[in-house]
XYZ file of C-alpha atoms in Angstrom:
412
model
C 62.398 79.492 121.884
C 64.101 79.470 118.633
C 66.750 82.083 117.798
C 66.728 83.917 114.685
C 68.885 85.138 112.100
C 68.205 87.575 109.313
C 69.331 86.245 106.070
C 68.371 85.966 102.350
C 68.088 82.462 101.036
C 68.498 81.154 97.389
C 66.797 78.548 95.850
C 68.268 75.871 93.886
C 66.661 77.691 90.574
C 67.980 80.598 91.797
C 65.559 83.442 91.326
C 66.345 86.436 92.731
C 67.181 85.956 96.411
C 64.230 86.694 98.924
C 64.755 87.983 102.367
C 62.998 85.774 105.045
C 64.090 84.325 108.570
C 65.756 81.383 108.506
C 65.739 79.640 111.962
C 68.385 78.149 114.074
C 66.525 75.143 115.635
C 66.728 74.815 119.078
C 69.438 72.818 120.257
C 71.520 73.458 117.720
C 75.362 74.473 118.897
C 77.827 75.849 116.977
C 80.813 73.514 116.640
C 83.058 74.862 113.879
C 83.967 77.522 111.650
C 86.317 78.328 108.901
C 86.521 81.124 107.108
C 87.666 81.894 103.604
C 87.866 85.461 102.754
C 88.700 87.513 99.955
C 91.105 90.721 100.793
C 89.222 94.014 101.515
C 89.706 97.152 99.303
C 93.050 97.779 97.663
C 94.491 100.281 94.416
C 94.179 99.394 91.383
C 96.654 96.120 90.354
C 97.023 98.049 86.863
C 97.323 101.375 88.933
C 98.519 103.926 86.100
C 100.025 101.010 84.500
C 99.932 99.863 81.075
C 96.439 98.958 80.309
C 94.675 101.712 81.983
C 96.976 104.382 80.449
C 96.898 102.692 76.839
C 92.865 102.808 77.127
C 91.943 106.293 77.770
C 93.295 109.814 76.822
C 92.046 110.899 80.346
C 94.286 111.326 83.445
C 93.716 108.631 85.920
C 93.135 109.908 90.097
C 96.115 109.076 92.195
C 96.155 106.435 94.847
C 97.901 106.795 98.513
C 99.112 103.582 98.112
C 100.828 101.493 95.719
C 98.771 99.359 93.187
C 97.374 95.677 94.635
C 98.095 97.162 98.345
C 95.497 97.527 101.066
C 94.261 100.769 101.281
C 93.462 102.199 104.893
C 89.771 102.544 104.509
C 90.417 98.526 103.286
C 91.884 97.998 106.859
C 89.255 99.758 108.730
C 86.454 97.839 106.580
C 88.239 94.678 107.446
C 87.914 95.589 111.108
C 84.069 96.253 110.977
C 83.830 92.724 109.237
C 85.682 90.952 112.099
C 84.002 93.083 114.979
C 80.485 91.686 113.314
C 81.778 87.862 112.775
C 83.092 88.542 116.826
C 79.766 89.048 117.921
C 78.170 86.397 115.730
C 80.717 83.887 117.298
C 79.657 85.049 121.119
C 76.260 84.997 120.209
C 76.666 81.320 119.082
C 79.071 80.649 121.970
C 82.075 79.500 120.394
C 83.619 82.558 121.874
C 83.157 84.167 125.226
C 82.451 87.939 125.975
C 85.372 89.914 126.788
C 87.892 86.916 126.901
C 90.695 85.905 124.531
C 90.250 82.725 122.417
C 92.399 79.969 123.773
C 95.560 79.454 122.184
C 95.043 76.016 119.693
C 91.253 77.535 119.165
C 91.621 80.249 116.206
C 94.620 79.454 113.360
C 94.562 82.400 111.069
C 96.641 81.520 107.297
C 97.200 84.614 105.118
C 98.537 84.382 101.492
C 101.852 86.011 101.534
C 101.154 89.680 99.805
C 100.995 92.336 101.384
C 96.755 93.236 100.952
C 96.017 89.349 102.338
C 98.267 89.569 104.969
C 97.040 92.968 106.116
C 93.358 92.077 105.639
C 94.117 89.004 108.176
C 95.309 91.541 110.887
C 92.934 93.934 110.439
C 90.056 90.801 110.542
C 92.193 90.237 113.216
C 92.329 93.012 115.305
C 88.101 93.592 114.699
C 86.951 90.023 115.587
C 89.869 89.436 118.704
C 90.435 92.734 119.976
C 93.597 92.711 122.195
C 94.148 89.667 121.706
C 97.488 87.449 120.791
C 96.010 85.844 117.225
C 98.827 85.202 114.956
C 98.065 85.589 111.412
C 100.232 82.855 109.869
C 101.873 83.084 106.159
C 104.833 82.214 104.342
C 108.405 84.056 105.328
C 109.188 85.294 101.749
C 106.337 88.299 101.357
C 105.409 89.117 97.746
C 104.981 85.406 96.700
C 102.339 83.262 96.335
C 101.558 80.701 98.422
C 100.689 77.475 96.863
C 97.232 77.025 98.495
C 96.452 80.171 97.759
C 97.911 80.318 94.104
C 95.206 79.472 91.039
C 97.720 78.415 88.856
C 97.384 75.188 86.582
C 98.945 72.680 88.110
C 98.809 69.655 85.403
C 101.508 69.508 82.967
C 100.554 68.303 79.904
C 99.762 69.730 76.133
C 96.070 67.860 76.324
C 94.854 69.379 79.860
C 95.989 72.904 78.446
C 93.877 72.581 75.739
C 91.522 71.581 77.058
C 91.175 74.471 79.830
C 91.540 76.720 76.910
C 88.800 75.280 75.221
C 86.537 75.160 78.222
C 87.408 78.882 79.078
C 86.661 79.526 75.259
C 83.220 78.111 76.017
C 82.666 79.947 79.001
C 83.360 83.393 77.158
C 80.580 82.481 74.110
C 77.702 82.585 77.528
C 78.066 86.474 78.136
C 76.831 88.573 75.506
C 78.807 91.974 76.558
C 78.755 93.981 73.058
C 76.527 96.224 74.914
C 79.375 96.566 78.426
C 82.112 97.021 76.084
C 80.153 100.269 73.705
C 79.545 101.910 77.281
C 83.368 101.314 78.297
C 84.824 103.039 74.920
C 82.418 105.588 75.379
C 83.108 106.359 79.126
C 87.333 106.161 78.271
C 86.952 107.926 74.821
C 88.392 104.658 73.938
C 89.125 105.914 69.994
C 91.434 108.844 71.540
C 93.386 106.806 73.417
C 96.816 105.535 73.224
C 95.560 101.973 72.046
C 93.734 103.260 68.947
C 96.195 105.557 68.079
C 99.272 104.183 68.949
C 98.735 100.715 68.212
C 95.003 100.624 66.107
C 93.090 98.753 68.553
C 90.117 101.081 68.091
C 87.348 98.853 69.628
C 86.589 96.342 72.421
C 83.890 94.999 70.554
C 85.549 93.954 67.546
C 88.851 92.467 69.104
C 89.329 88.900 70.031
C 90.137 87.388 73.320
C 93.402 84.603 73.659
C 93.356 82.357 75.986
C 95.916 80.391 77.601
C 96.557 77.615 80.568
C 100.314 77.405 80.527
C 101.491 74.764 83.561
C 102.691 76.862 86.656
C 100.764 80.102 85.472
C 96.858 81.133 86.135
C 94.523 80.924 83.504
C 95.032 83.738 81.130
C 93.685 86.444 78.509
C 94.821 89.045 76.745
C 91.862 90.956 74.529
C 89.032 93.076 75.160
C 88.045 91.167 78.449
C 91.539 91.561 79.881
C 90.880 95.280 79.197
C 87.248 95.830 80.682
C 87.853 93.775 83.522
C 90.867 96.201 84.610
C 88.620 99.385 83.896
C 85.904 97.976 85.695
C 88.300 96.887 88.753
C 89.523 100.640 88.775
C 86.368 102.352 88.459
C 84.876 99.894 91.396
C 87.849 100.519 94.029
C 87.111 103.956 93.129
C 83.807 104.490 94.543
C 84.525 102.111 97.054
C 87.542 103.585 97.771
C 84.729 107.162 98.653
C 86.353 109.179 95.820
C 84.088 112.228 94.661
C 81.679 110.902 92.245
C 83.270 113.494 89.685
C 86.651 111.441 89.668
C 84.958 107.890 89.581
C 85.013 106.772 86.023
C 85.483 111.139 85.520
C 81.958 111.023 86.470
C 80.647 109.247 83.340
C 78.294 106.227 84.812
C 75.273 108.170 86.596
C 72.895 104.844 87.250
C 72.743 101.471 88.867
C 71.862 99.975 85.102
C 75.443 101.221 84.196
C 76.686 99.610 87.125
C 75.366 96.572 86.189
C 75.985 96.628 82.599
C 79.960 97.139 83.175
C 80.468 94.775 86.363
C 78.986 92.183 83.725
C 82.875 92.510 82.040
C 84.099 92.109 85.295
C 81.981 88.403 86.309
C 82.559 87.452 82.924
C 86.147 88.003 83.119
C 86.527 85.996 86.570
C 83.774 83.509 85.477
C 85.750 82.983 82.042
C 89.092 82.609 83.781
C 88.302 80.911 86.579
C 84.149 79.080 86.859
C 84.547 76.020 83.841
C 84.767 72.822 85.795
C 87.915 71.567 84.170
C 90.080 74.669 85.379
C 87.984 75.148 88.417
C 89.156 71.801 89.935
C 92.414 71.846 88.616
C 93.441 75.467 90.107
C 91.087 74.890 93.118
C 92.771 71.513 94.095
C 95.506 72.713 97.420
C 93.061 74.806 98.707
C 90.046 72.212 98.366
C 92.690 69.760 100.104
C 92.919 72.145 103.133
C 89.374 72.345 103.617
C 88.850 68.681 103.185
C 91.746 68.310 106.033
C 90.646 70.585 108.664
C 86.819 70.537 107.865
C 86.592 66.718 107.611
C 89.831 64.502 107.744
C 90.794 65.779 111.004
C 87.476 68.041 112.177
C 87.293 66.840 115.465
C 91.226 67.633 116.225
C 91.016 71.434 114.148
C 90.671 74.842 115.655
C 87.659 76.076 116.153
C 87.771 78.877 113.794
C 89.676 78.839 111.090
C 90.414 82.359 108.727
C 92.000 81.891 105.552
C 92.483 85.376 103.308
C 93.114 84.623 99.376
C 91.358 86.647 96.147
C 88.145 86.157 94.418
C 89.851 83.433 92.309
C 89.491 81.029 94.948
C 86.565 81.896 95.883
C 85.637 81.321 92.513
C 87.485 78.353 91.798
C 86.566 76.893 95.110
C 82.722 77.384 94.790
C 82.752 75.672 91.214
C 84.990 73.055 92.406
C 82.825 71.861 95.036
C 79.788 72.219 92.943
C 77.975 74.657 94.566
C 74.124 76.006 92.969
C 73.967 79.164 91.580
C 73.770 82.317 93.695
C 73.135 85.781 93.755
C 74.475 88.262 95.802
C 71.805 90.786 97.095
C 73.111 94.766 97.054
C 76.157 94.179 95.191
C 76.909 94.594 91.922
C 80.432 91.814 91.946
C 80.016 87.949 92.308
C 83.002 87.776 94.552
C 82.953 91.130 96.461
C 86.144 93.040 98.073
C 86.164 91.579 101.587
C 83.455 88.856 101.305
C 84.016 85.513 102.976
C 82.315 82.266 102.532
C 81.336 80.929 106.113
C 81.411 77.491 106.947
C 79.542 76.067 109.612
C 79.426 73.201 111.345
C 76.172 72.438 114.028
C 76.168 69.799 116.255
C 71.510 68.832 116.569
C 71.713 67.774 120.142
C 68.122 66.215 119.545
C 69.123 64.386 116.592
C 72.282 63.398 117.800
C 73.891 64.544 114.571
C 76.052 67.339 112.871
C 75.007 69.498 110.243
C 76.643 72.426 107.691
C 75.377 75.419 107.263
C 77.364 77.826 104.276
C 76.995 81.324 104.232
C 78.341 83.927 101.814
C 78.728 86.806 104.216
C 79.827 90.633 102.709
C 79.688 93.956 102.437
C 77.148 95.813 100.064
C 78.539 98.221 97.806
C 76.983 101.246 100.012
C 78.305 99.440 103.266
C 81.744 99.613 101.217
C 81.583 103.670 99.744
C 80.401 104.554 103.274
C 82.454 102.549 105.480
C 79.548 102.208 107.546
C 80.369 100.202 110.722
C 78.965 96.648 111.399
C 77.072 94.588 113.928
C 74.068 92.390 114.375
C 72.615 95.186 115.018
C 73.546 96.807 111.721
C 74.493 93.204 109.792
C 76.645 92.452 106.837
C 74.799 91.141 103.907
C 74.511 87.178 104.045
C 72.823 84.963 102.082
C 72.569 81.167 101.830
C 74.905 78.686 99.730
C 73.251 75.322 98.820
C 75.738 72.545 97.632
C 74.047 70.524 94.839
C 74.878 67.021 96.142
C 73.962 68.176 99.912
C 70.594 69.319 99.616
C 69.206 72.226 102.430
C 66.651 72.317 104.358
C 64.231 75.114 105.104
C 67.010 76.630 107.470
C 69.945 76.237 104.833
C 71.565 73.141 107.036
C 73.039 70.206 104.958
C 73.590 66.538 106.723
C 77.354 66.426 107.533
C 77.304 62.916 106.068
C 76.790 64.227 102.721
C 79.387 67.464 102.763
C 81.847 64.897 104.397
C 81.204 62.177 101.373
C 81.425 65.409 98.626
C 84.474 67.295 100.081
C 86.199 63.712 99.908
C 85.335 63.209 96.519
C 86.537 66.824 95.638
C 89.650 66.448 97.268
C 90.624 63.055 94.938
């Protein structure tokens, strides 16, 4: 018999992502996993701060934590995702039923703020309940850890410009005239402190600056620095389960203006953080660690691996190792609050050879507002990743060989 999974797969083109079975083969054993996971649901990093007073004349709801922390419902999410990843695991027998991992089998690596290292224990907590897991970050909380942090990290006048001219490039794809007329109309963005104060009257008409200073992450100040924090708040809101009057003061009423304002989010992220030149630069310690524990020393690694970062590296990460296009099914963000990207490795005891399987595995923006709990049973959303030098076959598995030979390259 052949065991199935429910999944969506993508193609290579990339059309919209259709949902089909994909098959584990028989024979195939799970060997491996590491995790990298964005944290769950936090307050708003600009919470009442500058740019989200300066760009609306309305009063913003208050938060019962402070901004950039994990919220509780972000916690309790976090727990659902690791309960459902627990019962994957047992399912796939590299855990056991009711029994603690060993002790050298799970290494858990948090960056060292306070909504990654949270989101570890609750992940935690859901996917080794009762367990001793330690989640693992740096002494000094509040600072970044350099794996984790998506900073430049070549100092020289010519790489600068050049990641500000590739990040200029990547801003002239999106066309977001239309995003940024729906934003000043849900803010009354000509009342607010910006136009008045300081004349900055439309998003539309302003320019975006980029820089790539050594040291720093990839920056912007303009209109997309703007919508992306609206956007941010009015997302965490809903997900967050406030009363549809207070999200975005009740102003977007349809998917299509969903959409059309999480564009200004992607773009901002995909601008910052998706052109191959800053990509690998900013992606380079944590493409290291993977390369390490996934393929320098595989056979010697835990058995599951969780690291917890922000969408930057998953960003970063997926452009840096080349990775096709996707599309994330249900969800309106390219890196959503919580999601993880799943690697797999599969040991074909017919073939006599390992294999990779990569999953993006996440909550859908309903799971998220409704903090509805998970399970095989009741899944996460997951949907296949294809690398583009490590083709897939019909069951989204890559020869190890190939993943091995790219991940070496990337990590150069």
């Amino acid at each position: 018999m052949k065991k199935l999974i429910r999944v969506s797969a993508i193609t290579i083109a990339m059309s919209a992502p259709v949902a089909l079975a994909q098959e584990i083969p028989q024979g195939y054993q799970l060997q491996q996993v590491l995790i990298m996971s964005r944290h769950n649901l936090r307050a708003p990093l600009a919470n009442n701060g500058s740019i989200l007073e300066q760009s609306t004349p309305n009063r913003w709801p208050q938060w019962d934590v402070p901004g950039g922390e994990l919220t509780t419902k972000g916690g309790v999410l976090e727990v659902y995702m690791g309960h459902f990843m627990r019962e994957w695991l047992v399912k796939e027998q590299l855990l056991k039923a009711g029994e603690c991992p060993s002790a050298n089998s799970v290494y858990v690596w948090a960056n060292s703020l306070q909504r990654t290292v949270a989101t570890a224990q609750f992940f935690t907590n859901g996917a080794f309940p009762g367990c001793d897991v330690p989640v693992h970050h740096q002494e000094k909380m509040g600072t970044m850890d350099p794996t984790f942090n998506p900073v430049i990290t070549e100092d020289s006048a010519e790489f600068s410009q050049q990641a500000v001219n590739a990040m200029e490039a990547q801003r002239q794809k999106f066309a977001l005239n239309e995003s940024y007329q729906l934003l000043e109309k849900i803010t009354h963005y000509r009342a607010s402190p910006a136009c008045k104060e300081k004349q900055q009257c439309s998003l539309t008409d302003a320019k975006d600056t980029f820089s790539a200073k050594y040291q720093q992450e990839p920056g912007v100040s303009g209109p997309l620095k703007v919508g992306n924090s609206l956007v941010d708040a009015f997302t965490l809101q809903y997900y967050e389960g406030f009363p549809l009057d207070q999200v975005a003061w009740g102003e977007i009423k349809s998917d299509a203006q969903w959409r059309l304002l999480s564009k200004l989010k992607n773009s901002y992220q995909d601008t910052l953080f998706t052109s191959p030149e800053v990509a690998r630069n900013v992606a380079k310690p944590l493409v290291k660690y993977l390369d390490k524990t996934l393929v320098e020393e595989a056979s010697s690694a835990p058995k599951i691996t969780v690291l917890v970062g922000h969408d930057s590296n998953i960003a970063s990460l997926l452009t840096a190792l080349n990775f096709a296009p996707y599309q994330l099914h249900n969800q309106y963000e390219r890196t959503p609050i919580g999601g993880k990207i799943v690697f797999q490795r599969w040991h074909d005891t017919a073939g006599k050879r390992d294999v990779m399987k990569i999953e993006y595995v996440y909550q859908s923006t309903e799971q998220l507002r409704n903090a509805e709990p998970l399970s095989l049973a009741s899944p996460a959303q997951r949907v296949t990743l294809a690398l583009k030098g490590c083709p897939v076959d019909s069951n989204g598995f890559c020869p190890v060989d190939k993943f091995n030979a790219l991940m070496r390259d990337a990590a150069k």
